[in-house]
PDB file of C-alpha atoms in Angstrom:
ATOM      1  CA  UNK A 207       0.000   0.000   0.000  1.00  0.00           C
ATOM      2  CA  UNK A 208       1.409   3.408  -0.963  1.00  0.00           C
ATOM      3  CA  UNK A 209       2.040   5.871   1.819  1.00  0.00           C
ATOM      4  CA  UNK A 210      -0.637   8.548   2.169  1.00  0.00           C
ATOM      5  CA  UNK A 211       0.185  12.250   2.651  1.00  0.00           C
ATOM      6  CA  UNK A 212      -0.205  13.547   6.199  1.00  0.00           C
ATOM      7  CA  UNK A 213      -3.276  15.691   5.462  1.00  0.00           C
ATOM      8  CA  UNK A 214      -5.104  12.742   3.911  1.00  0.00           C
ATOM      9  CA  UNK A 215      -4.100  10.450   6.771  1.00  0.00           C
ATOM     10  CA  UNK A 216      -5.592  12.961   9.234  1.00  0.00           C
ATOM     11  CA  UNK A 217      -8.875  13.034   7.299  1.00  0.00           C
ATOM     12  CA  UNK A 218      -9.041   9.239   7.212  1.00  0.00           C
ATOM     13  CA  UNK A 219      -8.149   8.977  10.902  1.00  0.00           C
ATOM     14  CA  UNK A 220     -11.022  11.320  11.797  1.00  0.00           C
ATOM     15  CA  UNK A 221     -13.425   9.352   9.604  1.00  0.00           C
ATOM     16  CA  UNK A 222     -12.345   6.110  11.259  1.00  0.00           C
ATOM     17  CA  UNK A 223     -12.834   7.560  14.747  1.00  0.00           C
ATOM     18  CA  UNK A 224     -16.379   8.555  13.784  1.00  0.00           C
ATOM     19  CA  UNK A 225     -17.028   5.140  12.248  1.00  0.00           C
ATOM     20  CA  UNK A 226     -15.774   3.402  15.402  1.00  0.00           C
ATOM     21  CA  UNK A 227     -18.011   5.515  17.638  1.00  0.00           C
ATOM     22  CA  UNK A 228     -21.120   5.272  15.478  1.00  0.00           C
ATOM     23  CA  UNK A 229     -20.826   1.509  15.014  1.00  0.00           C
ATOM     24  CA  UNK A 230     -20.807   1.140  18.798  1.00  0.00           C
ATOM     25  CA  UNK A 231     -24.343   2.574  18.987  1.00  0.00           C
ATOM     26  CA  UNK A 232     -27.489   0.404  19.163  1.00  0.00           C
ATOM     27  CA  UNK A 233     -29.471  -0.225  16.014  1.00  0.00           C
ATOM     28  CA  UNK A 234     -32.520   1.897  15.266  1.00  0.00           C
ATOM     29  CA  UNK A 235     -34.791   2.774  12.345  1.00  0.00           C
ATOM     30  CA  UNK A 236     -34.375   6.158  10.652  1.00  0.00           C
ATOM     31  CA  UNK A 237     -36.587   7.988   8.187  1.00  0.00           C
ATOM     32  CA  UNK A 238     -34.428  10.178   5.920  1.00  0.00           C
ATOM     33  CA  UNK A 239     -34.708  12.700   3.098  1.00  0.00           C
ATOM     34  CA  UNK A 240     -31.590  12.584   0.925  1.00  0.00           C
ATOM     35  CA  UNK A 241     -30.282  16.036  -0.008  1.00  0.00           C
ATOM     36  CA  UNK A 242     -29.932  17.439  -3.537  1.00  0.00           C
ATOM     37  CA  UNK A 243     -26.493  15.899  -4.093  1.00  0.00           C
ATOM     38  CA  UNK A 244     -27.478  12.295  -3.491  1.00  0.00           C
ATOM     39  CA  UNK A 245     -25.027   9.690  -2.250  1.00  0.00           C
ATOM     40  CA  UNK A 246     -21.336   9.612  -3.146  1.00  0.00           C
ATOM     41  CA  UNK A 247     -18.490   7.100  -3.032  1.00  0.00           C
ATOM     42  CA  UNK A 248     -14.865   7.994  -2.305  1.00  0.00           C
ATOM     43  CA  UNK A 249     -11.765   5.852  -2.080  1.00  0.00           C
ATOM     44  CA  UNK A 250     -10.452   5.640   1.478  1.00  0.00           C
ATOM     45  CA  UNK A 251      -7.126   3.772   1.627  1.00  0.00           C
ATOM     46  CA  UNK A 252      -6.849   1.779  -1.603  1.00  0.00           C
ATOM     47  CA  UNK A 253      -8.909   0.419  -4.492  1.00  0.00           C
ATOM     48  CA  UNK A 254     -10.521  -2.224  -2.277  1.00  0.00           C
ATOM     49  CA  UNK A 255     -11.517   0.261   0.438  1.00  0.00           C
ATOM     50  CA  UNK A 256     -14.303   2.736  -0.353  1.00  0.00           C
ATOM     51  CA  UNK A 257     -16.595   4.890   1.740  1.00  0.00           C
ATOM     52  CA  UNK A 258     -20.227   5.765   1.164  1.00  0.00           C
ATOM     53  CA  UNK A 259     -21.553   9.116   2.334  1.00  0.00           C
ATOM     54  CA  UNK A 260     -25.188  10.141   1.998  1.00  0.00           C
ATOM     55  CA  UNK A 261     -26.065  13.597   3.270  1.00  0.00           C
ATOM     56  CA  UNK A 262     -29.638  14.062   4.469  1.00  0.00           C
ATOM     57  CA  UNK A 263     -31.589  17.312   4.285  1.00  0.00           C
ATOM     58  CA  UNK A 264     -33.918  16.140   7.062  1.00  0.00           C
ATOM     59  CA  UNK A 265     -34.384  13.003   9.134  1.00  0.00           C
ATOM     60  CA  UNK A 266     -36.061  11.503  12.157  1.00  0.00           C
ATOM     61  CA  UNK A 267     -35.882   8.386  14.290  1.00  0.00           C
ATOM     62  CA  UNK A 268     -38.964   6.322  13.392  1.00  0.00           C
ATOM     63  CA  UNK A 269     -41.830   7.736  15.438  1.00  0.00           C
ATOM     64  CA  UNK A 270     -39.703  10.675  16.615  1.00  0.00           C
ATOM     65  CA  UNK A 271     -39.490  14.379  15.820  1.00  0.00           C
ATOM     66  CA  UNK A 272     -38.360  15.750  12.465  1.00  0.00           C
ATOM     67  CA  UNK A 273     -34.805  17.127  12.470  1.00  0.00           C
ATOM     68  CA  UNK A 274     -34.084  19.772   9.827  1.00  0.00           C
ATOM     69  CA  UNK A 275     -30.328  19.457  10.184  1.00  0.00           C
ATOM     70  CA  UNK A 276     -27.682  17.636   8.205  1.00  0.00           C
ATOM     71  CA  UNK A 277     -27.116  13.963   8.945  1.00  0.00           C
ATOM     72  CA  UNK A 278     -24.372  12.012   7.163  1.00  0.00           C
ATOM     73  CA  UNK A 279     -24.992   8.309   6.592  1.00  0.00           C
ATOM     74  CA  UNK A 280     -21.812   6.243   6.364  1.00  0.00           C
ATOM     75  CA  UNK A 281     -20.797   2.780   5.258  1.00  0.00           C
ATOM     76  CA  UNK A 282     -17.495   1.192   4.227  1.00  0.00           C
ATOM     77  CA  UNK A 283     -16.701  -1.598   1.745  1.00  0.00           C
ATOM     78  CA  UNK A 284     -15.705  -2.296  -1.833  1.00  0.00           C
ATOM     79  CA  UNK A 285     -17.207  -0.362  -4.722  1.00  0.00           C
ATOM     80  CA  UNK A 286     -19.258  -3.420  -5.638  1.00  0.00           C
ATOM     81  CA  UNK A 287     -20.631  -3.804  -2.104  1.00  0.00           C
ATOM     82  CA  UNK A 288     -21.609  -0.145  -1.883  1.00  0.00           C
ATOM     83  CA  UNK A 289     -23.077   0.193  -5.390  1.00  0.00           C
ATOM     84  CA  UNK A 290     -26.635  -0.857  -4.346  1.00  0.00           C
ATOM     85  CA  UNK A 291     -26.605   1.789  -1.605  1.00  0.00           C
ATOM     86  CA  UNK A 292     -25.510   4.417  -4.100  1.00  0.00           C
ATOM     87  CA  UNK A 293     -28.342   3.467  -6.438  1.00  0.00           C
ATOM     88  CA  UNK A 294     -30.874   3.851  -3.601  1.00  0.00           C
ATOM     89  CA  UNK A 295     -29.641   7.217  -2.351  1.00  0.00           C
ATOM     90  CA  UNK A 296     -30.716   9.426  -5.245  1.00  0.00           C
ATOM     91  CA  UNK A 297     -31.368  13.120  -4.704  1.00  0.00           C
ATOM     92  CA  UNK A 298     -34.496  13.894  -2.657  1.00  0.00           C
ATOM     93  CA  UNK A 299     -35.398  10.246  -2.048  1.00  0.00           C
ATOM     94  CA  UNK A 300     -37.368   9.538   1.124  1.00  0.00           C
ATOM     95  CA  UNK A 301     -36.026   6.305   2.616  1.00  0.00           C
ATOM     96  CA  UNK A 302     -36.377   4.133   5.682  1.00  0.00           C
ATOM     97  CA  UNK A 303     -33.135   2.519   6.873  1.00  0.00           C
ATOM     98  CA  UNK A 304     -31.884   0.367   9.712  1.00  0.00           C
ATOM     99  CA  UNK A 305     -28.892   2.164  11.156  1.00  0.00           C
ATOM    100  CA  UNK A 306     -26.793   3.039  14.164  1.00  0.00           C
ATOM    101  CA  UNK A 307     -27.145   6.677  15.188  1.00  0.00           C
ATOM    102  CA  UNK A 308     -24.471   8.803  16.846  1.00  0.00           C
ATOM    103  CA  UNK A 309     -26.165  12.076  17.824  1.00  0.00           C
ATOM    104  CA  UNK A 310     -22.934  14.015  18.475  1.00  0.00           C
ATOM    105  CA  UNK A 311     -19.473  13.257  17.090  1.00  0.00           C
ATOM    106  CA  UNK A 312     -16.273  14.943  18.346  1.00  0.00           C
ATOM    107  CA  UNK A 313     -17.358  18.126  16.539  1.00  0.00           C
ATOM    108  CA  UNK A 314     -20.976  17.910  17.696  1.00  0.00           C
ATOM    109  CA  UNK A 315     -22.421  16.674  14.393  1.00  0.00           C
ATOM    110  CA  UNK A 316     -24.720  13.639  13.964  1.00  0.00           C
ATOM    111  CA  UNK A 317     -23.757  10.575  11.917  1.00  0.00           C
ATOM    112  CA  UNK A 318     -25.338   7.212  11.226  1.00  0.00           C
ATOM    113  CA  UNK A 319     -23.916   3.890  10.077  1.00  0.00           C
ATOM    114  CA  UNK A 320     -26.396   2.253   7.697  1.00  0.00           C
ATOM    115  CA  UNK A 321     -26.995  -1.468   8.176  1.00  0.00           C
ATOM    116  CA  UNK A 322     -29.706  -2.238   5.635  1.00  0.00           C
ATOM    117  CA  UNK A 323     -32.372  -0.498   3.549  1.00  0.00           C
ATOM    118  CA  UNK A 324     -36.000  -0.892   4.582  1.00  0.00           C
ATOM    119  CA  UNK A 325     -37.613   0.589   1.482  1.00  0.00           C
ATOM    120  CA  UNK A 326     -39.237   3.904   0.722  1.00  0.00           C
ATOM    121  CA  UNK A 327     -40.437   6.061   3.589  1.00  0.00           C
ATOM    122  CA  UNK A 328     -44.096   7.112   3.683  1.00  0.00           C
ATOM    123  CA  UNK A 329     -43.504   9.714   6.387  1.00  0.00           C
ATOM    124  CA  UNK A 330     -45.820  12.672   5.732  1.00  0.00           C
ATOM    125  CA  UNK A 331     -43.470  15.322   7.123  1.00  0.00           C
ATOM    126  CA  UNK A 332     -40.582  14.201   4.941  1.00  0.00           C
ATOM    127  CA  UNK A 333     -42.881  14.014   1.912  1.00  0.00           C
ATOM    128  CA  UNK A 334     -44.028  17.584   2.489  1.00  0.00           C
ATOM    129  CA  UNK A 335     -40.457  18.763   2.832  1.00  0.00           C
ATOM    130  CA  UNK A 336     -39.515  16.941  -0.361  1.00  0.00           C
ATOM    131  CA  UNK A 337     -42.218  18.882  -2.222  1.00  0.00           C
ATOM    132  CA  UNK A 338     -40.869  22.122  -0.776  1.00  0.00           C
ATOM    133  CA  UNK A 339     -37.275  21.336  -1.748  1.00  0.00           C
ATOM    134  CA  UNK A 340     -38.060  20.255  -5.311  1.00  0.00           C
ATOM    135  CA  UNK A 341     -40.182  23.310  -6.103  1.00  0.00           C
ATOM    136  CA  UNK A 342     -38.343  25.597  -8.572  1.00  0.00           C
ATOM    137  CA  UNK A 343     -36.983  28.790  -6.997  1.00  0.00           C
ATOM    138  CA  UNK A 344     -36.291  31.727  -9.305  1.00  0.00           C
ATOM    139  CA  UNK A 345     -35.046  35.200  -8.378  1.00  0.00           C
ATOM    140  CA  UNK A 346     -36.156  37.919 -10.800  1.00  0.00           C
ATOM    141  CA  UNK A 347     -33.389  40.503 -10.484  1.00  0.00           C
ATOM    142  CA  UNK A 348     -33.811  43.790 -12.400  1.00  0.00           C
ATOM    143  CA  UNK A 349     -30.091  43.991 -13.208  1.00  0.00           C
ATOM    144  CA  UNK A 350     -29.114  40.320 -13.531  1.00  0.00           C
ATOM    145  CA  UNK A 351     -32.288  38.789 -14.942  1.00  0.00           C
ATOM    146  CA  UNK A 352     -33.802  35.497 -13.773  1.00  0.00           C
ATOM    147  CA  UNK A 353     -31.593  33.322 -11.576  1.00  0.00           C
ATOM    148  CA  UNK A 354     -32.631  29.750 -10.827  1.00  0.00           C
ATOM    149  CA  UNK A 355     -31.632  27.936  -7.644  1.00  0.00           C
ATOM    150  CA  UNK A 356     -29.556  24.777  -8.076  1.00  0.00           C
ATOM    151  CA  UNK A 357     -29.719  23.120  -4.663  1.00  0.00           C
ATOM    152  CA  UNK A 358     -27.234  20.423  -5.690  1.00  0.00           C
ATOM    153  CA  UNK A 359     -24.487  23.034  -6.135  1.00  0.00           C
ATOM    154  CA  UNK A 360     -25.880  25.506  -3.565  1.00  0.00           C
ATOM    155  CA  UNK A 361     -25.975  28.442  -5.963  1.00  0.00           C
ATOM    156  CA  UNK A 362     -28.259  30.459  -8.230  1.00  0.00           C
ATOM    157  CA  UNK A 363     -27.461  30.516 -11.920  1.00  0.00           C
ATOM    158  CA  UNK A 364     -28.519  32.488 -14.961  1.00  0.00           C
ATOM    159  CA  UNK A 365     -27.183  34.341 -17.970  1.00  0.00           C
ATOM    160  CA  UNK A 366     -26.003  37.939 -18.255  1.00  0.00           C
ATOM    161  CA  UNK A 367     -24.791  40.300 -20.972  1.00  0.00           C
ATOM    162  CA  UNK A 368     -21.108  41.091 -20.381  1.00  0.00           C
ATOM    163  CA  UNK A 369     -19.191  43.443 -22.671  1.00  0.00           C
ATOM    164  CA  UNK A 370     -21.358  42.575 -25.658  1.00  0.00           C
ATOM    165  CA  UNK A 371     -21.631  38.810 -25.175  1.00  0.00           C
ATOM    166  CA  UNK A 372     -23.686  36.355 -23.155  1.00  0.00           C
ATOM    167  CA  UNK A 373     -22.106  34.372 -20.355  1.00  0.00           C
ATOM    168  CA  UNK A 374     -23.142  32.148 -17.469  1.00  0.00           C
ATOM    169  CA  UNK A 375     -23.486  33.670 -13.999  1.00  0.00           C
ATOM    170  CA  UNK A 376     -23.405  31.689 -10.755  1.00  0.00           C
ATOM    171  CA  UNK A 377     -24.224  33.317  -7.396  1.00  0.00           C
ATOM    172  CA  UNK A 378     -23.174  31.518  -4.195  1.00  0.00           C
ATOM    173  CA  UNK A 379     -24.608  32.992  -0.969  1.00  0.00           C
ATOM    174  CA  UNK A 380     -23.736  31.645   2.463  1.00  0.00           C
ATOM    175  CA  UNK A 381     -27.470  31.186   3.057  1.00  0.00           C
ATOM    176  CA  UNK A 382     -29.608  30.263   0.036  1.00  0.00           C
ATOM    177  CA  UNK A 383     -32.541  32.062   1.651  1.00  0.00           C
ATOM    178  CA  UNK A 384     -30.574  35.331   1.817  1.00  0.00           C
ATOM    179  CA  UNK A 385     -28.728  35.846  -1.480  1.00  0.00           C
ATOM    180  CA  UNK A 386     -28.634  39.659  -1.492  1.00  0.00           C
ATOM    181  CA  UNK A 387     -25.003  40.084  -0.401  1.00  0.00           C
ATOM    182  CA  UNK A 388     -23.779  37.757  -3.158  1.00  0.00           C
ATOM    183  CA  UNK A 389     -26.088  39.376  -5.725  1.00  0.00           C
ATOM    184  CA  UNK A 390     -24.564  42.749  -4.852  1.00  0.00           C
ATOM    185  CA  UNK A 391     -21.127  41.458  -5.914  1.00  0.00           C
ATOM    186  CA  UNK A 392     -22.470  40.527  -9.360  1.00  0.00           C
ATOM    187  CA  UNK A 393     -24.193  43.895  -9.738  1.00  0.00           C
ATOM    188  CA  UNK A 394     -21.004  45.775  -8.819  1.00  0.00           C
ATOM    189  CA  UNK A 395     -18.965  43.871 -11.411  1.00  0.00           C
ATOM    190  CA  UNK A 396     -21.612  44.252 -14.101  1.00  0.00           C
ATOM    191  CA  UNK A 397     -21.946  48.000 -13.477  1.00  0.00           C
ATOM    192  CA  UNK A 398     -18.280  48.484 -14.401  1.00  0.00           C
ATOM    193  CA  UNK A 399     -17.830  45.526 -16.733  1.00  0.00           C
ATOM    194  CA  UNK A 400     -15.364  47.096 -19.174  1.00  0.00           C
ATOM    195  CA  UNK A 401     -12.999  48.108 -16.374  1.00  0.00           C
ATOM    196  CA  UNK A 402     -13.164  44.662 -14.791  1.00  0.00           C
ATOM    197  CA  UNK A 403     -12.673  42.947 -18.151  1.00  0.00           C
ATOM    198  CA  UNK A 404      -9.473  44.918 -18.699  1.00  0.00           C
ATOM    199  CA  UNK A 405      -8.208  44.244 -15.153  1.00  0.00           C
ATOM    200  CA  UNK A 406      -8.863  40.510 -15.464  1.00  0.00           C
ATOM    201  CA  UNK A 407      -7.172  40.236 -18.854  1.00  0.00           C
ATOM    202  CA  UNK A 408      -4.164  42.325 -17.747  1.00  0.00           C
ATOM    203  CA  UNK A 409      -3.765  40.115 -14.695  1.00  0.00           C
ATOM    204  CA  UNK A 410      -3.916  36.995 -16.854  1.00  0.00           C
ATOM    205  CA  UNK A 411      -1.095  38.391 -18.965  1.00  0.00           C
ATOM    206  CA  UNK A 412       0.924  39.266 -15.858  1.00  0.00           C
ATOM    207  CA  UNK A 413       0.579  35.811 -14.336  1.00  0.00           C
ATOM    208  CA  UNK A 414       0.276  33.444 -17.296  1.00  0.00           C
ATOM    209  CA  UNK A 415       2.090  34.842 -20.341  1.00  0.00           C
ATOM    210  CA  UNK A 416       5.552  33.827 -19.153  1.00  0.00           C
ATOM    211  CA  UNK A 417       4.229  30.406 -18.111  1.00  0.00           C
ATOM    212  CA  UNK A 418       2.789  29.907 -21.587  1.00  0.00           C
ATOM    213  CA  UNK A 419       6.008  30.821 -23.361  1.00  0.00           C
ATOM    214  CA  UNK A 420       8.296  28.883 -21.014  1.00  0.00           C
ATOM    215  CA  UNK A 421       6.484  25.582 -20.700  1.00  0.00           C
ATOM    216  CA  UNK A 422       3.305  25.406 -22.831  1.00  0.00           C
ATOM    217  CA  UNK A 423       4.473  26.110 -26.401  1.00  0.00           C
ATOM    218  CA  UNK A 424       3.999  23.335 -28.950  1.00  0.00           C
ATOM    219  CA  UNK A 425       7.104  22.268 -30.855  1.00  0.00           C
ATOM    220  CA  UNK A 426       6.225  24.370 -33.903  1.00  0.00           C
ATOM    221  CA  UNK A 427       4.459  27.218 -32.040  1.00  0.00           C
ATOM    222  CA  UNK A 428       5.760  30.782 -31.970  1.00  0.00           C
ATOM    223  CA  UNK A 429       5.929  32.725 -28.713  1.00  0.00           C
ATOM    224  CA  UNK A 430       2.675  34.380 -27.730  1.00  0.00           C
ATOM    225  CA  UNK A 431       2.441  38.094 -26.944  1.00  0.00           C
ATOM    226  CA  UNK A 432       0.024  39.844 -24.592  1.00  0.00           C
ATOM    227  CA  UNK A 433      -2.453  40.765 -27.313  1.00  0.00           C
ATOM    228  CA  UNK A 434      -2.678  37.195 -28.589  1.00  0.00           C
ATOM    229  CA  UNK A 435      -3.139  35.738 -25.121  1.00  0.00           C
ATOM    230  CA  UNK A 436      -6.015  38.165 -24.477  1.00  0.00           C
ATOM    231  CA  UNK A 437      -7.614  37.437 -27.856  1.00  0.00           C
ATOM    232  CA  UNK A 438      -7.507  33.657 -27.414  1.00  0.00           C
ATOM    233  CA  UNK A 439      -8.967  33.478 -23.889  1.00  0.00           C
ATOM    234  CA  UNK A 440     -12.778  33.674 -23.876  1.00  0.00           C
ATOM    235  CA  UNK A 441     -14.806  34.380 -20.760  1.00  0.00           C
ATOM    236  CA  UNK A 442     -17.504  31.719 -20.271  1.00  0.00           C
ATOM    237  CA  UNK A 443     -18.626  31.929 -16.628  1.00  0.00           C
ATOM    238  CA  UNK A 444     -18.604  34.541 -13.896  1.00  0.00           C
ATOM    239  CA  UNK A 445     -18.995  33.151 -10.387  1.00  0.00           C
ATOM    240  CA  UNK A 446     -19.614  35.437  -7.409  1.00  0.00           C
ATOM    241  CA  UNK A 447     -19.895  34.613  -3.740  1.00  0.00           C
ATOM    242  CA  UNK A 448     -20.796  36.276  -0.502  1.00  0.00           C
ATOM    243  CA  UNK A 449     -17.824  38.109   0.977  1.00  0.00           C
ATOM    244  CA  UNK A 450     -17.289  40.093  -2.258  1.00  0.00           C
ATOM    245  CA  UNK A 451     -15.301  37.352  -3.999  1.00  0.00           C
ATOM    246  CA  UNK A 452     -15.384  36.468  -7.707  1.00  0.00           C
ATOM    247  CA  UNK A 453     -14.121  33.838 -10.173  1.00  0.00           C
ATOM    248  CA  UNK A 454     -13.741  34.499 -13.906  1.00  0.00           C
ATOM    249  CA  UNK A 455     -13.645  31.246 -15.913  1.00  0.00           C
ATOM    250  CA  UNK A 456     -12.288  31.340 -19.476  1.00  0.00           C
ATOM    251  CA  UNK A 457     -11.921  28.950 -22.369  1.00  0.00           C
ATOM    252  CA  UNK A 458      -8.183  28.918 -23.057  1.00  0.00           C
ATOM    253  CA  UNK A 459      -8.309  28.959 -26.873  1.00  0.00           C
ATOM    254  CA  UNK A 460      -5.837  26.032 -26.758  1.00  0.00           C
ATOM    255  CA  UNK A 461      -3.200  28.145 -25.015  1.00  0.00           C
ATOM    256  CA  UNK A 462      -2.847  25.495 -22.301  1.00  0.00           C
ATOM    257  CA  UNK A 463      -4.008  22.353 -24.109  1.00  0.00           C
ATOM    258  CA  UNK A 464      -7.649  22.817 -23.196  1.00  0.00           C
ATOM    259  CA  UNK A 465      -7.256  23.733 -19.528  1.00  0.00           C
ATOM    260  CA  UNK A 466      -9.523  26.461 -18.217  1.00  0.00           C
ATOM    261  CA  UNK A 467      -8.095  29.860 -17.324  1.00  0.00           C
ATOM    262  CA  UNK A 468      -9.334  30.920 -13.890  1.00  0.00           C
ATOM    263  CA  UNK A 469      -8.819  34.381 -12.408  1.00  0.00           C
ATOM    264  CA  UNK A 470     -10.027  34.897  -8.832  1.00  0.00           C
ATOM    265  CA  UNK A 471     -10.163  37.855  -6.491  1.00  0.00           C
ATOM    266  CA  UNK A 472     -12.512  40.220  -4.715  1.00  0.00           C
ATOM    267  CA  UNK A 473     -13.989  43.686  -5.171  1.00  0.00           C
ATOM    268  CA  UNK A 474     -11.544  45.414  -2.813  1.00  0.00           C
ATOM    269  CA  UNK A 475      -8.263  43.774  -3.867  1.00  0.00           C
ATOM    270  CA  UNK A 476      -9.070  43.103  -7.512  1.00  0.00           C
ATOM    271  CA  UNK A 477      -7.678  39.948  -9.119  1.00  0.00           C
ATOM    272  CA  UNK A 478      -5.430  38.046  -6.721  1.00  0.00           C
ATOM    273  CA  UNK A 479      -4.940  34.565  -8.207  1.00  0.00           C
ATOM    274  CA  UNK A 480      -4.568  32.825 -11.567  1.00  0.00           C
ATOM    275  CA  UNK A 481      -4.741  29.117 -12.335  1.00  0.00           C
ATOM    276  CA  UNK A 482      -5.212  26.739 -15.275  1.00  0.00           C
ATOM    277  CA  UNK A 483      -7.376  23.960 -13.785  1.00  0.00           C
ATOM    278  CA  UNK A 484      -8.592  21.135 -15.916  1.00  0.00           C
TER     279      UNK A 484
END
């Protein structure tokens, strides 16, 4: 087994402490409402060791009170063993499961170890909440246009006109019920779009032009100048978040072999970071 980096070992150690504590609890029956992301698998230590995590939007012990707080369901095994659980835990499913419940872990959060599925839940409170959570939510903003809530990604998204072209806008508030602070960031950028476009492109040149010419030129490719770099990168998505932060995502025009060009920053400091994720 290859040695894991320290940060990953710490994450796994915490997970295993939680698993140990939750598996020591007595079995019970839980009614759960899976959140918008559904279940997920992640490799723990090697290819034969995988973890299931299902985050719940709401839950209750059978016959108990509804809890509108996050509960993470856990299980460990091979990918093949966990695949049926993953298939069951689709977004916004109401399920009944046999589990072991730990009300408070070392950080005060609840977790449950799932033992076996017991079928669909017919709990009326969870059903009503499911209807509420699957109802479309649209903000009609006079400056930004309609923005539709995507609960899976915890943001609002729409389309705006930016310097003569359409692009995708994502708005990420800390609280989905109170998006105004994040919307204000988008409005401030849009109100001075030409200035921000120039600042973002100039920063990309400052941070990425030398990188392109030193390490990303094809064998028969001439060096790129500032004007060409600006002309080849195309803005596709503007992401804003509460706290006045922003992310400008660009198509790279094959400058970096199809990687995105990402410029991040905030309203006060301007652009502060450049990357080529992908």
